Amino acid sequence: MNAAPAFDSTPPRRGGIGRRLSNLLYRRSGLLLLLLLLPPLAWFGIVYLGSLFALLLQSFYTFNDFTGQIERVLTLDTYVALFSAPAHIDIVLRTLAMAVAVTLACALIGFPIAYFMAFHARGRMKAAMYLAVMLPLWSSYLVRVYAWRLLLAKEGIVAWVCAQLGLGGVLEAVLATPLVGGPTLSSSYLGMFLVFTYVWLPFMILPVQAALERVPGSLLQASADLGARPRQTFAHVVLPLAFPGVVAGSIFTFSLTLGDYIIPGVVGTPGFFIGQMVYVQQGTAGNVPLAAAFSVVPVLLIAAYLALARRLGAFDAL
Amino acid sequence: MRSDGRASRWLRLAAFGGLAFLHVPLLIIVLYAFTTEDKTYQFPPPGLTLHWFEVAWSRADIREALWLSLQVAASATAAALVLGTMAAAAMARARFFGREAVTLAMILPIALPGIVTGIALLSAIKLAEVEPSFWTIVTGHATFCVVVVYNNALARFRRIPRSLIEASMDLGADGFQTFRYVVLPQLATALLAGGMLAFALSFDEIIVTTFTAGHERTLPIWFMNELFRPRDRPVTNVVAVAVILVTAVPILLAYRATRDDADAGGRNG
Amino acid sequence: MEFVRVSRRYGSVHAIEELSFRVADGEFFSMLGPSGSGKTTTLRLIAGFEQPSTGSILIHGREAAGVPPYERDVNTVFQDYALFPHMNVADNVAYGLMVKKVARAERLRQAEAMLELVKLGGFGRRRPGELSGGQRQRVALARALINHPRVLLLDEPLGALDLKLREAMQSELKALQRRLGITFIFVTHDQGEALSMSDRVAVFRHGRIEQIDTPRGLYEAPATAFVATFVGTSNVVEGGVAERLLGRAGAFSIRPERIAVSTPEAAPAADAVALDGRVVDIQYLGAHSRFEVEVAGSGRLTALVPSYGAPAAPLPGVGAPARLSWPRAAMHVLDGGEGA
């Protein structure tokens, strides 16, 4: 460059449409914000919230059993029908019990995995374990449910392993037990419970692991240094710090179990679950109002659960 | 616990036992794709064959379902990329009234069970008297895919130093040029990761799809039908293996894209 | 470049208030002040990253309010350099030309010339991450200069460099500014930096300018107690002692190096004033020794006594009574009574 560079004496003023629009948005940053938010908000406002509203609206309509038509008159009849039938109450309770059992099982099985990932796995091993949990979380829900059909089938692998180990009698005894049993594993509550636990397990592991990752190793050493035995360290340091992660994970396992209708259908017992009820009512029965009212139930249960989880500080771990 | 070898051995057993529980069933699926027995799920398989891959490839219903699912996933991902990026750009910088409500609206589709989203969309479809079609499926999928892109993009937007954007404008780039030359390159890997996850999520989604598909048959719907009315059982396994591969590849890519970026981010402060 | 009664508020907080000043073309103008004093906000207003709440900013006679940064003939060197991590050094420097759609070969040629100007010729293919702090700073400088701005803004550009490098860059920046003949507006909290480089310095405090003057003017004639103590070190004397020495109510400042220290027996010079006190501490600093002397009624005063060429008279030791004296002309009367 020369000692006396030639400077532009006129300020750059170009007038393309893009430049003019850019200037406008620069001067009015609120407008930019609005333009950015408008499409996604319109999408969610109209498509999603609109649909939820439509769902709510449908649940206040009623279905005429004789004509098979939906009567578009606002009424509480459908809700009365929902809560006055003992069979319906059974469905809700059955689903709720399953959701609680699955959540507990996921926490029990998931915690050691998360703990190992957070405190023991290093480098490539850690990355591999992370992928091993993440892959099933994001993909192949249906395939993973299907896998259990193969495993639990009468002539399938579980029965075969039991027979090889000479435990065929035990399996039969378990299946004969009321409440958990059934004619075969693939049509028992036990089987359904196994599949639910299997499918939602990654949703428990990752939040727990995230919570444990935030526990500095020095904290464990400090506890040991202060004379705590491993069991005490675990009970007084690790568990309280991991708890919000467990609650965060339980939101997923609880919510997903409440709303599922595929698993009870594939590995099913004769008793219905909420999801199946919704599916059947809207489908073969054509009673969309009852289906809508039924689907409001898990929403309420989850809202109650979220309120509880919020109290327990779970949202910090999400 | 770190210092306690015995506890660690039990822990190791529990951890790897749990991971085995997660993955052995998938291996079983692969195994059954090669079995010669097509009437029952007999174990161990009486023999192994590659025959079913040939059968699966020649079946038009599978090819059509696969093609439809790929189209749906691509369309839903495209919509989610646009909407999710816009929302993240707005939410990353601005503070405004109702911000929390917007966040809630974005995460609701994954917080609520899929069946609620599904039946809600169906209610709307019925009320609006729209015929379920390809586009109703895409609409439903985009709704829960947006949040995946949004989360990835938002995290990245927050890591782009404000001074980079100011430097670009200072040097004469207007808003659009700044977006193209500075923001987009910084955002690219996050969008790639978000898009890949959204694609995987959409590709094998079944719960919402059942309610919005009408007569269309995506691959998961085809799969559901096979579960209840099986015909050539091992063919179902062949398709399952394909689904595992089609969803695993984008997830691995997404993992790579965000991991490399995390390293680079550390290096550049 | 002119500010006319410019204010910038964030909610109820005034970052700057009713600021008016003018910077001449080709001037090296520094804005000096502690953090939160409003100097960086002022710089961002000039660059166009922020808009004034009230008042007007004129750049080369043109109202700048509402003009976006990319249409201002002003470029900035950022405190964190803000180099684009996804581009190599040459593309970073050429960025301003690229967005003006200058052909690639031409802009790379100009970028290389700019890099040579900042002594980084041949570094074009490197990534910003591979450079040292000082090199990044030069790249940022080259990038800001490529559009030939008439005003260059520098936001504490030397803050992250170590002392030796900082001193070298100070003289380089000054030389560059002379050579290019453009206006430099330089933000710093380091008074030494501001004094050594600038034609004029504005001292900021609480969103206002306390004083604008040449470095010598600031040092020798600080307008307020704040300026007196922020620019260099200074003794500010107030109250009864000041009134007795000045002959009227008020406060004055006196630089430590103007104060002579002696034993109480020594007679002061004819035009000098004197105060007696007791030495509480002596620090040996090499070229000087610093005497801390407790004076009844005005607190502790600091005096710098040269180690060589010192007066023949003996110096008092720690704990001994001492006489402080200085020429009457060395006292500088301060505006207002605001304590530093």
mmCIF file of C-alpha atoms in Angstrom, chain A residues 22 28 42 96 125 143 169 181 206 236 284:
data_model
loop_
_atom_site.group_PDB
_atom_site.id
_atom_site.type_symbol
_atom_site.label_atom_id
_atom_site.label_comp_id
_atom_site.label_asym_id
_atom_site.label_seq_id
_atom_site.Cartn_x
_atom_site.Cartn_y
_atom_site.Cartn_z
ATOM 1 C CA SER A 22 -31.498 -5.365 5.338
ATOM 2 C CA ARG A 28 -36.397 -2.119 13.229
ATOM 3 C CA ALA A 42 -47.934 -19.733 12.893
ATOM 4 C CA LEU A 96 -50.937 -45.926 35.426
ATOM 5 C CA MET A 125 -15.118 -46.506 25.554
ATOM 6 C CA VAL A 143 -38.161 -52.641 15.138
ATOM 7 C CA GLY A 169 -40.941 -75.318 35.016
ATOM 8 C CA GLY A 181 -48.775 -64.085 33.990
ATOM 9 C CA LEU A 206 -29.085 -40.164 29.249
ATOM 10 C CA HIS A 236 -25.156 -38.844 50.765
ATOM 11 C CA THR A 284 -62.964 -49.162 14.267
#
